[in-house]
Amino acid sequence: MQKKLFLTTVICVMCLHIGAQTLARDYKGSSNGNPISPCVFCADPTAMECDGRLYVYGTNDHQQYLVNGKTGSNDYGSIKSLVVFSTDDMVNWTFHGTIDVGKLCASWGWRFAASWAPSVTSRVTRHGQREFFLYFANSGGSIGVLKASSPIGPWRSPLEKPMIDSSTPGVAPCSWIFDPGVVVDADGKGWLAFGGGDPQPTGSNLWPGNSRIAKLKLTMTELDGSAVNLPAPYLFEASELNIMDGRFVYTYNTSWSERSEWNSFAGRGNNPSPSSCSMCYMVTDTPLDPDSWEYRGEYVPNEGNFGMGWGNNHTHLQKFEDNYYLFYHSVLLEQSMNTGASGFRSIGVDKATVNESTQTINKMTLTKTGVSPIRSMNPYVKQQAETMATSGGVNYEDFTNISNVPNINTLGNDASENMQVKMRPGSWTMVRSVDFGTNGAGKLSLSAKGTGRIEIRLGRNNSASSAVVDLSASSMTETTVDVDPSVFKGVKNVYFVCTSGDDVKFDAWQFTESDPDVIRPLSVSETATQQEFFGPDGRLLPAQPANGLVIEKITDAQGTKQVRKRFVHNSGK
């Protein structure tokens, strides 16, 4: 009976073909790494490594997109939350949902306006505990701070008001008090840069006078002394800080202003004037000494930003596993969707070439292709459905705990392991570079609820199904099916395609590795071209025995050699 059931499953799996339903469009492109999310508008990235994962935070442009009814222009005024993603391979990104900053800062009253452009860091206290701090632009008039004990929260506001505003010593005059960039040095001391906007009345295009840097107290929620001017030529916004080989590296976005004053800048060196809205950087040993900063030029020229025109950008330079990566935003996803909306940005990442000893950032070009995976995904541990490289027909509001009513956020202020992805006929998700190993996978367990069908396809979303999971459960249920190890073997791109059901909530998946020594019948995909038979004691047999346990060495039609055990009954059938 078990043998018949197994054969029926395999035959059905191998004979299923593409359904008649239309598959949802892939706006990102399955071979592209950028943007990191195929369905969430987000911008102004920052990043932080924790326990082998890279966490990326950004402005929640998607909240404004929903307020606008998925049309019109982004004016940022309704953005009161931040998004969180993480990865360990740089191509498959887990969406952790949103941080409801408006709810966290409700005690501020009228002082809270919006949440943009986060910057995040952590430090270890003298008691050995790791604390996480997230700074954000409260619109353009002040800077707030959140605190947590993990990179995904729960977050809280340690203050009853903004941390920095125009009354903070050393800040005024500053056109825009926003775009914080934080770093912690080797001594555990925190530093924060911020500021931007049009030039001060006493300033000029070359020296707008709006950039500030300050040292933080050990609490990380208060300045240790006054902020000081950071003389950044043609500064407009997007301050960020790094430390390389003990030196401070400040990055920023330049303005649209004309560059006629460039030759009057004695510190320009051999650098040409930066292009409009390019990313530039400066270096120093003593950040509170304005005269110590050395201008190094631009590292991302403005090349149209994927058709964004002469738009500004916001970058974050992040080291992860001995390589540097540049995070930024573009309108790639918006342009591909072509809904008529404008100004809704998406976070991208490309590999950067950095010399830490000389604090040199090589000039780079932003790409759609993005980065290659730094490791393969392990299918034999539980993976969340909200982890994906790309998808089709999955929307931001289709993640449970994310409401399509923009002023309602049911997620809370920490990431949820109970997030699920809503699937409907034709919708799908994909994970890249999944390594099933040489033994292959023998089973798939998929956690979901609802009534419908999810097909697993390899290589392309319109490939023939390699496995099928039929669902019929009113609560979250784990369904396990047999899969063919000869198919689920090696490194694959894996698609989860919903072919029926409008109420399917997909939560998680996990494969079980096949044991080549397990006793199982010969599957239809493993027809042997060469065979040798051995007894249980390892002795070579002259022919296949009529009955009993046999160890069989085979070479299949593809030339793959395998060893397995199986029972032979009567004629071996």
Coordinates of C-alpha atoms in Angstrom, one line a residue:
M1 CA 0.0 0.0 0.0
Q2 CA 2.8 2.4 0.9
K3 CA 4.5 1.6 -2.3
K4 CA 1.4 2.4 -4.4
L5 CA 0.8 5.6 -2.6
F6 CA 4.4 6.8 -3.2
L7 CA 4.2 5.9 -6.9
T8 CA 0.9 7.7 -7.3
T9 CA 2.3 10.9 -5.7
V10 CA 5.4 10.9 -7.9
I11 CA 3.4 10.3 -11.0
C12 CA 1.0 13.1 -10.2
V13 CA 3.9 15.4 -9.4
M14 CA 5.7 14.7 -12.6
C15 CA 2.6 14.9 -14.8
L16 CA 1.2 18.2 -13.5
H17 CA 1.7 21.1 -15.9
I18 CA 1.2 24.8 -15.9
G19 CA -2.3 25.8 -14.9
A20 CA -4.5 27.9 -17.1
Q21 CA -4.5 30.9 -14.7
T22 CA -2.4 33.9 -15.6
L23 CA 0.6 34.4 -13.4
A24 CA 1.0 37.8 -11.7
R25 CA 3.6 40.0 -13.3
D26 CA 7.2 40.2 -11.9
Y27 CA 7.8 43.9 -11.7
K28 CA 11.3 43.4 -10.3
G29 CA 12.7 40.7 -12.6
S30 CA 13.7 37.3 -11.4
S31 CA 17.3 37.8 -12.4
N32 CA 17.6 41.2 -10.8
G33 CA 18.7 41.9 -7.2
N34 CA 17.3 45.5 -7.1
P35 CA 15.2 46.7 -5.6
I36 CA 15.5 44.4 -2.5
S37 CA 11.7 44.3 -2.2
P38 CA 9.4 43.6 -5.1
C39 CA 6.3 45.0 -3.3
V40 CA 7.3 47.5 -0.7
F41 CA 8.1 51.1 -1.5
C42 CA 10.8 52.3 1.0
A43 CA 13.7 54.7 1.0
D44 CA 16.5 56.4 2.9
P45 CA 18.2 53.1 3.9
T46 CA 20.4 52.4 6.9
A47 CA 21.8 49.0 8.0
M48 CA 23.3 47.1 10.9
E49 CA 24.8 43.6 11.3
C50 CA 23.6 41.5 14.3
D51 CA 24.4 37.8 14.9
G52 CA 25.2 37.0 11.3
R53 CA 22.2 38.8 9.7
L54 CA 22.1 42.2 8.1
Y55 CA 19.1 44.4 9.1
V56 CA 18.0 47.2 6.8
Y57 CA 15.7 50.0 7.8
G58 CA 14.0 52.6 5.7
T59 CA 11.4 55.3 5.3
N60 CA 8.0 53.7 4.7
D61 CA 7.0 55.3 1.4
H62 CA 4.4 52.7 1.0
Q63 CA 2.3 54.3 3.8
Q64 CA 2.1 57.4 1.7
Y65 CA 1.3 55.3 -1.4
L66 CA -1.7 53.9 0.3
V67 CA -2.9 57.2 1.7
N68 CA -2.8 58.5 -1.9
G69 CA -4.9 55.6 -3.1
K70 CA -1.8 54.2 -5.0
T71 CA -1.6 57.2 -7.3
G72 CA -0.4 60.8 -7.3
S73 CA 2.9 62.2 -5.9
N74 CA 4.8 61.4 -2.8
D75 CA 4.8 64.4 -0.4
Y76 CA 6.0 62.3 2.6
G77 CA 3.6 64.0 5.0
S78 CA 1.7 60.9 6.0
I79 CA 4.7 58.7 6.6
K80 CA 4.7 57.9 10.3
S81 CA 6.4 54.4 10.3
L82 CA 9.6 52.7 9.2
V83 CA 10.1 49.4 7.5
V84 CA 12.5 46.6 8.5
F85 CA 14.2 43.9 6.3
S86 CA 16.9 41.4 7.0
T87 CA 19.1 38.9 5.1
D88 CA 22.0 36.6 5.5
D89 CA 22.7 36.0 1.8
M90 CA 22.2 39.5 0.3
V91 CA 19.5 38.3 -2.2
N92 CA 16.7 36.8 -0.2
W93 CA 15.1 39.4 2.1
T94 CA 12.8 38.8 5.1
F95 CA 10.2 41.6 5.5
H96 CA 9.8 42.1 9.2
G97 CA 7.0 44.6 8.8
T98 CA 6.9 48.2 10.2
I99 CA 7.8 50.2 13.2
D100 CA 4.8 52.3 14.2
V101 CA 6.8 55.4 15.1
G102 CA 3.6 57.6 15.4
K103 CA 2.2 55.3 18.0
L104 CA 5.5 55.1 19.9
C105 CA 5.8 58.8 20.0
A106 CA 2.2 59.6 20.8
S107 CA 3.2 61.2 24.1
W108 CA 5.1 63.9 22.1
G109 CA 1.7 65.4 21.2
W110 CA 2.1 68.1 18.5
R111 CA 5.8 67.7 18.5
F112 CA 5.6 64.5 16.4
A113 CA 5.1 65.0 12.7
A114 CA 6.6 62.2 10.6
S115 CA 9.3 59.5 10.6
W116 CA 11.9 59.6 7.8
A117 CA 15.5 58.5 7.1
P118 CA 16.4 56.3 10.0
S119 CA 19.9 55.6 11.2
V120 CA 20.6 52.6 13.5
T121 CA 23.4 51.3 15.7
S122 CA 24.1 49.3 18.8
R123 CA 26.5 49.1 21.6
V124 CA 27.3 46.7 24.5
T125 CA 26.8 48.1 28.0
R126 CA 29.2 47.6 30.8
H127 CA 26.9 44.8 32.0
G128 CA 27.4 43.0 28.7
Q129 CA 23.9 43.7 27.4
R130 CA 23.5 44.9 23.8
E131 CA 21.3 47.9 23.2
F132 CA 19.9 49.1 19.9
F133 CA 19.3 52.8 19.0
L134 CA 17.4 54.1 16.0
Y135 CA 17.4 57.8 15.2
F136 CA 14.9 59.3 12.7
A137 CA 14.0 62.6 11.1
N138 CA 10.8 63.9 12.7
S139 CA 9.9 65.6 9.4
G140 CA 12.4 68.4 8.8
G141 CA 12.3 70.1 12.2
S142 CA 13.8 67.7 14.7
I143 CA 15.4 64.3 15.4
G144 CA 13.9 61.5 17.5
V145 CA 15.4 58.4 19.0
L146 CA 14.0 54.9 19.7
K147 CA 15.5 52.2 21.8
A148 CA 15.3 48.3 21.8
S149 CA 17.0 45.2 23.1
S150 CA 17.0 43.5 19.7
P151 CA 17.2 44.7 16.1
I152 CA 13.5 44.0 15.5
G153 CA 12.2 45.4 18.7
P154 CA 10.0 45.9 20.5
W155 CA 11.0 49.5 20.3
R156 CA 10.1 52.3 22.7
S157 CA 10.7 56.1 22.9
P158 CA 13.0 56.8 25.8
L159 CA 12.2 60.5 25.7
E160 CA 8.9 62.4 25.8
K161 CA 10.0 64.7 23.1
P162 CA 12.5 65.0 20.2
M163 CA 16.1 64.4 21.1
I164 CA 17.4 67.3 18.9
D165 CA 15.7 70.5 17.8
S166 CA 16.5 74.1 17.1
S167 CA 17.0 74.8 20.8
T168 CA 19.7 72.1 21.2
P169 CA 23.1 73.8 21.7
G170 CA 25.1 74.3 18.5
V171 CA 22.3 73.4 16.2
A172 CA 20.8 76.8 15.1
P173 CA 20.8 78.1 12.5
C174 CA 20.1 74.9 10.5
S175 CA 17.6 74.9 7.7
W176 CA 16.5 71.2 8.1
I177 CA 17.2 69.4 11.3
F178 CA 16.9 65.9 9.9
D179 CA 18.7 62.9 8.2
P180 CA 20.6 61.6 11.2
G181 CA 23.7 59.4 10.7
V182 CA 25.1 57.6 13.7
V183 CA 28.2 55.6 14.5
V184 CA 29.8 54.1 17.6
D185 CA 33.6 54.3 17.8
A186 CA 36.1 51.7 19.2
D187 CA 35.7 53.2 22.7
G188 CA 32.0 52.8 22.6
K189 CA 31.3 56.5 22.2
G190 CA 28.4 57.5 19.9
W191 CA 28.5 60.2 17.3
L192 CA 25.7 61.7 15.3
A193 CA 25.7 63.8 12.1
F194 CA 22.6 65.6 10.7
G195 CA 21.3 68.6 8.9
G196 CA 20.5 69.9 5.4
G197 CA 18.5 72.2 3.3
D198 CA 18.9 75.4 1.3
P199 CA 21.8 77.7 2.3
Q200 CA 21.6 80.0 5.3
P201 CA 21.3 83.7 4.6
T202 CA 25.0 84.0 5.7
G203 CA 26.0 80.9 3.7
S204 CA 26.5 80.2 0.0
N205 CA 25.9 77.4 -2.5
L206 CA 29.4 76.1 -1.7
W207 CA 29.0 76.5 2.0
P208 CA 25.3 76.1 2.9
G209 CA 26.1 76.1 6.7
N210 CA 23.6 73.3 7.5
S211 CA 25.7 70.3 8.4
R212 CA 26.2 69.4 12.1
I213 CA 28.0 66.7 14.1
A214 CA 27.9 66.0 17.8
K215 CA 29.2 63.5 20.4
L216 CA 26.6 61.5 22.3
K217 CA 26.5 60.8 26.0
L218 CA 26.6 57.2 27.2
T219 CA 22.8 57.1 27.3
M220 CA 22.9 57.7 23.5
T221 CA 19.8 59.8 23.9
E222 CA 21.5 63.2 24.6
L223 CA 24.3 65.3 23.2
D224 CA 27.6 65.4 25.1
G225 CA 28.3 69.1 24.5
S226 CA 27.3 71.3 21.6
A227 CA 26.9 70.3 18.0
V228 CA 29.5 71.8 15.7
N229 CA 29.5 72.8 12.1
L230 CA 30.8 70.2 9.6
P231 CA 32.0 72.0 6.5
A232 CA 30.6 69.9 3.6
P233 CA 30.7 71.6 0.2
Y234 CA 27.4 71.8 -1.6
L235 CA 25.7 69.8 1.2
F236 CA 22.0 69.2 0.7
E237 CA 21.0 66.2 2.9
A238 CA 21.6 62.4 3.6
S239 CA 24.2 62.5 6.3
E240 CA 25.7 59.2 7.3
L241 CA 28.8 58.2 9.3
N242 CA 31.3 55.3 9.2
I243 CA 34.6 54.6 10.9
M244 CA 37.4 53.0 8.9
D245 CA 40.7 52.2 10.5
G246 CA 39.9 54.6 13.3
R247 CA 39.0 57.5 11.1
F248 CA 35.6 59.1 10.6
V249 CA 34.1 59.0 7.2
Y250 CA 31.1 61.3 6.5
T251 CA 28.9 60.8 3.4
Y252 CA 26.2 63.1 2.1
N253 CA 24.1 64.1 -0.9
T254 CA 25.0 67.4 -2.8
S255 CA 22.5 70.0 -3.9
W256 CA 21.2 71.1 -7.3
S257 CA 23.1 74.5 -7.0
E258 CA 25.4 75.7 -9.7
R259 CA 29.1 75.1 -9.0
S260 CA 30.7 78.5 -10.0
E261 CA 32.4 78.8 -6.6
W262 CA 34.3 75.5 -6.8
N263 CA 37.7 76.9 -7.7
S264 CA 37.6 79.1 -4.6
F265 CA 37.6 75.9 -2.4
A266 CA 41.2 75.4 -1.3
G267 CA 40.5 71.9 -0.1
R268 CA 39.2 70.6 -3.4
G269 CA 42.5 69.0 -4.3
N270 CA 42.4 67.4 -7.7
N271 CA 38.7 66.6 -7.4
P272 CA 36.4 68.2 -10.0
S273 CA 33.3 69.9 -8.8
P274 CA 30.7 67.3 -7.8
S275 CA 27.7 66.7 -10.1
S276 CA 24.3 67.8 -9.0
C277 CA 22.8 65.5 -6.4
S278 CA 25.8 63.2 -6.3
M279 CA 27.1 61.4 -3.2
C280 CA 30.3 62.7 -1.7
Y281 CA 32.4 62.0 1.3
M282 CA 34.9 63.5 3.8
V283 CA 37.4 62.1 6.3
T284 CA 38.8 63.2 9.6
D285 CA 40.5 62.0 12.8
T286 CA 38.9 64.8 15.0
P287 CA 35.2 65.2 14.0
L288 CA 34.6 68.1 16.3
D289 CA 37.3 70.2 14.6
P290 CA 35.7 71.8 11.5
D291 CA 39.1 72.5 10.0
S292 CA 40.2 68.9 10.1
W293 CA 37.8 67.5 7.6
E294 CA 39.3 66.4 4.3
Y295 CA 37.1 66.4 1.2
R296 CA 37.5 63.3 -0.9
G297 CA 35.1 63.8 -3.8
E298 CA 32.1 61.9 -5.1
Y299 CA 31.7 58.2 -5.0
V300 CA 28.3 57.9 -6.7
P301 CA 27.9 60.5 -9.6
N302 CA 24.4 61.4 -10.5
E303 CA 23.8 59.3 -13.6
G304 CA 20.0 59.7 -13.8
N305 CA 19.3 57.2 -10.9
F306 CA 17.6 54.7 -13.3
G307 CA 15.6 57.4 -15.0
M308 CA 14.8 59.3 -11.9
G309 CA 16.3 62.4 -13.5
W310 CA 18.4 64.7 -11.4
G311 CA 16.8 63.4 -8.2
N312 CA 18.5 63.3 -4.9
N313 CA 19.5 60.1 -3.1
H314 CA 20.3 58.8 0.3
T315 CA 23.0 56.2 0.8
H316 CA 24.4 54.0 3.6
L317 CA 27.8 52.3 3.4
Q318 CA 27.7 49.0 5.3
K319 CA 30.4 46.4 5.9
F320 CA 29.0 42.8 6.1
E321 CA 31.2 39.7 6.2
D322 CA 34.4 41.5 5.0
N323 CA 32.7 43.2 2.1
Y324 CA 31.2 46.7 1.8
Y325 CA 27.8 47.3 0.3
L326 CA 26.1 50.6 -0.7
F327 CA 22.4 50.9 0.1
Y328 CA 20.5 53.6 -1.7
H329 CA 17.0 54.2 -3.2
S330 CA 15.6 54.6 -6.7
V331 CA 12.3 54.5 -8.5
L332 CA 12.9 51.3 -10.4
L333 CA 9.9 49.5 -9.0
E334 CA 7.6 52.5 -9.5
Q335 CA 8.7 52.9 -13.1
S336 CA 8.1 49.2 -13.8
M337 CA 4.6 49.2 -12.3
N338 CA 3.7 52.4 -14.3
T339 CA 0.6 53.1 -12.2
G340 CA 0.8 56.9 -12.6
A341 CA 2.2 57.4 -9.1
S342 CA 5.4 59.3 -8.8
G343 CA 8.2 59.7 -6.2
F344 CA 7.7 56.4 -4.5
R345 CA 11.1 55.0 -3.9
S346 CA 12.6 51.5 -3.4
I347 CA 15.8 50.4 -1.6
G348 CA 18.6 48.9 -3.6
V349 CA 22.1 47.6 -2.9
D350 CA 25.3 47.2 -4.8
K351 CA 28.7 46.0 -3.8
A352 CA 31.2 48.8 -3.0
T353 CA 35.0 48.7 -3.3
V354 CA 36.5 50.3 -0.2
N355 CA 40.1 50.6 1.1
E356 CA 39.7 50.9 4.8
S357 CA 43.4 51.8 5.5
T358 CA 43.2 54.8 3.2
Q359 CA 39.5 55.4 3.7
T360 CA 39.0 55.4 -0.1
I361 CA 35.5 54.7 -1.6
N362 CA 35.9 53.8 -5.3
K363 CA 33.5 55.5 -7.6
M364 CA 30.6 53.2 -8.5
T365 CA 27.5 52.8 -10.7
L366 CA 24.1 51.7 -9.4
T367 CA 22.7 48.6 -11.1
K368 CA 19.5 46.7 -11.5
T369 CA 21.4 43.4 -11.3
G370 CA 22.6 44.2 -7.7
V371 CA 24.8 41.7 -5.8
S372 CA 25.3 38.0 -6.0
P373 CA 24.4 35.7 -3.2
I374 CA 27.2 35.3 -0.6
R375 CA 25.8 31.9 0.4
S376 CA 23.1 29.5 -0.7
M377 CA 19.8 29.2 1.3
N378 CA 19.4 26.2 3.5
P379 CA 16.1 24.5 2.7
Y380 CA 16.4 22.1 5.7
V381 CA 15.7 24.8 8.3
K382 CA 12.4 26.6 8.6
Q383 CA 12.1 29.6 6.3
Q384 CA 9.5 32.3 6.5
A385 CA 7.1 32.9 3.6
E386 CA 7.9 36.6 3.9
T387 CA 11.5 35.8 2.9
M388 CA 11.8 36.3 -0.9
A389 CA 14.0 37.5 -3.7
T390 CA 11.0 38.5 -5.7
S391 CA 7.3 37.9 -6.1
G392 CA 4.3 38.6 -8.2
G393 CA 0.8 39.5 -7.1
V394 CA 1.9 39.9 -3.5
N395 CA 1.3 43.4 -2.1
Y396 CA 2.5 45.3 1.0
E397 CA -1.0 45.1 2.5
D398 CA -1.1 41.3 1.8
F399 CA 1.3 40.7 4.7
T400 CA -1.0 39.9 7.7
N401 CA -0.4 42.4 10.5
I402 CA 0.0 45.1 7.8
S403 CA -3.3 46.9 7.2
N404 CA -4.4 48.5 4.0
V405 CA -5.9 51.3 6.1
P406 CA -2.8 53.5 6.4
N407 CA -3.6 54.9 9.8
I408 CA -4.1 51.5 11.4
N409 CA -1.1 49.3 12.1
T410 CA -1.8 45.9 13.7
L411 CA 1.8 44.8 13.7
G412 CA 2.9 46.7 16.8
N413 CA 6.5 47.8 17.1
D414 CA 8.4 44.7 16.8
A415 CA 8.9 42.1 14.1
S416 CA 6.4 39.3 14.1
E417 CA 7.3 35.6 13.5
N418 CA 3.6 35.1 12.8
M419 CA 3.5 37.3 9.7
Q420 CA 2.0 35.5 6.7
V421 CA 1.7 36.2 3.0
K422 CA -1.8 36.3 1.4
M423 CA -1.9 34.2 -1.8
R424 CA -4.5 34.3 -4.6
P425 CA -4.6 32.4 -7.9
G426 CA -1.7 33.5 -10.0
S427 CA 0.3 35.0 -7.2
W428 CA 3.8 33.6 -6.3
T429 CA 7.0 34.1 -4.4
M430 CA 10.5 33.1 -5.2
V431 CA 13.7 32.4 -3.2
R432 CA 17.1 32.3 -5.0
S433 CA 20.0 29.9 -4.7
V434 CA 18.4 27.2 -2.6
D435 CA 20.9 24.4 -2.0
F436 CA 19.3 20.9 -1.7
G437 CA 22.7 19.2 -1.7
T438 CA 23.7 15.9 -3.4
N439 CA 21.1 13.8 -1.5
G440 CA 18.2 16.0 -2.5
A441 CA 15.0 16.6 -0.5
G442 CA 12.5 13.9 0.2
K443 CA 9.7 15.8 1.9
L444 CA 8.3 19.3 2.0
S445 CA 6.4 20.8 5.0
L446 CA 4.4 23.9 4.3
S447 CA 2.6 26.0 6.9
A448 CA -0.5 27.7 5.7
K449 CA -4.2 28.1 6.3
G450 CA -7.2 28.4 3.9
T451 CA -8.4 26.3 1.1
G452 CA -6.4 26.1 -2.1
R453 CA -3.3 24.8 -3.8
I454 CA 0.3 25.9 -3.8
E455 CA 2.6 24.4 -6.5
I456 CA 6.4 24.3 -6.1
R457 CA 8.2 25.1 -9.4
L458 CA 11.9 25.2 -10.0
G459 CA 13.9 27.5 -12.3
R460 CA 10.9 29.6 -13.6
N461 CA 7.5 30.5 -12.3
N462 CA 5.9 29.0 -15.3
S463 CA 7.7 25.7 -15.2
A464 CA 5.9 22.4 -14.7
S465 CA 5.1 21.7 -11.1
S466 CA 7.7 19.7 -9.2
A467 CA 5.5 19.3 -6.1
V468 CA 1.9 20.2 -5.0
V469 CA 0.5 21.0 -1.6
D470 CA -3.3 21.0 -1.3
L471 CA -4.6 23.0 1.6
S472 CA -7.9 22.9 3.5
A473 CA -7.6 24.2 7.0
S474 CA -9.2 27.0 9.0
S475 CA -6.2 27.5 11.2
M476 CA -2.5 27.5 10.5
T477 CA -1.6 23.9 9.7
E478 CA 1.6 22.2 8.6
T479 CA 1.1 20.0 5.6
T480 CA 3.8 17.5 4.6
V481 CA 4.2 15.9 1.1
D482 CA 6.7 13.6 -0.5
V483 CA 9.0 15.1 -3.1
D484 CA 11.3 13.6 -5.6
P485 CA 15.0 13.8 -4.4
S486 CA 16.3 13.5 -8.0
V487 CA 14.4 16.7 -8.8
F488 CA 14.9 18.6 -5.6
K489 CA 18.7 18.3 -5.8
G490 CA 21.5 20.8 -6.2
V491 CA 21.1 24.6 -6.2
K492 CA 17.8 25.9 -7.5
N493 CA 15.6 28.9 -7.6
V494 CA 12.3 27.9 -5.9
Y495 CA 8.9 29.3 -6.7
F496 CA 5.8 28.9 -4.6
V497 CA 2.8 29.5 -6.9
C498 CA -0.8 29.7 -5.8
T499 CA -3.0 28.1 -8.4
S500 CA -6.3 28.1 -6.6
G501 CA -7.9 29.6 -3.4
D502 CA -8.6 33.2 -2.5
D503 CA -8.1 32.9 1.2
V504 CA -4.7 31.2 1.5
K505 CA -2.3 32.5 4.1
F506 CA 1.3 31.2 3.5
D507 CA 3.4 31.3 6.7
A508 CA 6.5 29.1 6.4
W509 CA 8.2 26.1 4.6
Q510 CA 10.9 23.6 5.2
F511 CA 12.2 20.6 3.3
T512 CA 13.6 17.3 4.8
E513 CA 16.8 15.9 3.3
S514 CA 16.5 12.6 1.6
D515 CA 18.5 9.7 3.1
P516 CA 20.0 7.7 0.2
D517 CA 20.2 4.6 2.5
V518 CA 16.5 4.7 3.3
I519 CA 14.4 1.7 2.2
R520 CA 12.1 2.9 -0.5
P521 CA 10.8 1.7 -3.9
L522 CA 12.3 2.8 -7.2
S523 CA 10.6 5.9 -8.4
V524 CA 9.6 6.4 -12.1
S525 CA 12.3 9.1 -12.5
E526 CA 15.1 6.8 -11.4
T527 CA 15.1 4.1 -14.1
A528 CA 18.4 2.4 -13.8
T529 CA 20.7 1.9 -16.9
Q530 CA 23.3 -0.1 -14.8
Q531 CA 22.7 -2.1 -11.6
E532 CA 24.7 -4.1 -9.2
F533 CA 23.2 -6.0 -6.3
F534 CA 24.7 -6.7 -2.8
G535 CA 23.5 -8.7 0.1
P536 CA 23.0 -7.1 3.6
D537 CA 26.5 -8.3 4.4
G538 CA 27.9 -6.3 1.5
R539 CA 28.6 -9.4 -0.6
L540 CA 28.2 -8.9 -4.4
L541 CA 25.4 -11.0 -5.8
P542 CA 25.4 -12.5 -9.3
A543 CA 21.8 -11.3 -9.9
Q544 CA 18.9 -9.6 -8.3
P545 CA 17.5 -11.9 -5.6
A546 CA 13.9 -13.1 -5.7
N547 CA 13.1 -12.0 -2.1
G548 CA 14.7 -10.1 0.8
L549 CA 16.7 -7.0 1.5
V550 CA 19.0 -5.9 -1.3
I551 CA 21.6 -3.1 -1.5
E552 CA 21.5 -1.7 -5.0
K553 CA 24.1 0.4 -6.8
I554 CA 22.7 2.1 -9.9
T555 CA 23.6 4.5 -12.6
D556 CA 20.5 6.4 -13.8
A557 CA 19.7 7.8 -17.2
Q558 CA 21.4 11.0 -16.4
G559 CA 24.6 9.2 -15.4
T560 CA 24.1 9.8 -11.7
K561 CA 25.4 7.1 -9.5
Q562 CA 23.3 6.2 -6.4
V563 CA 23.3 3.6 -3.7
R564 CA 20.1 2.6 -1.9
K565 CA 18.4 -0.3 0.0
R566 CA 15.1 -1.8 -1.0
F567 CA 13.0 -4.9 -0.3
V568 CA 12.5 -7.4 -3.2
H569 CA 9.3 -9.4 -3.1
N570 CA 8.8 -12.4 -5.5
S571 CA 9.5 -11.0 -8.9
G572 CA 10.9 -7.7 -7.5
K573 CA 7.8 -5.7 -8.3

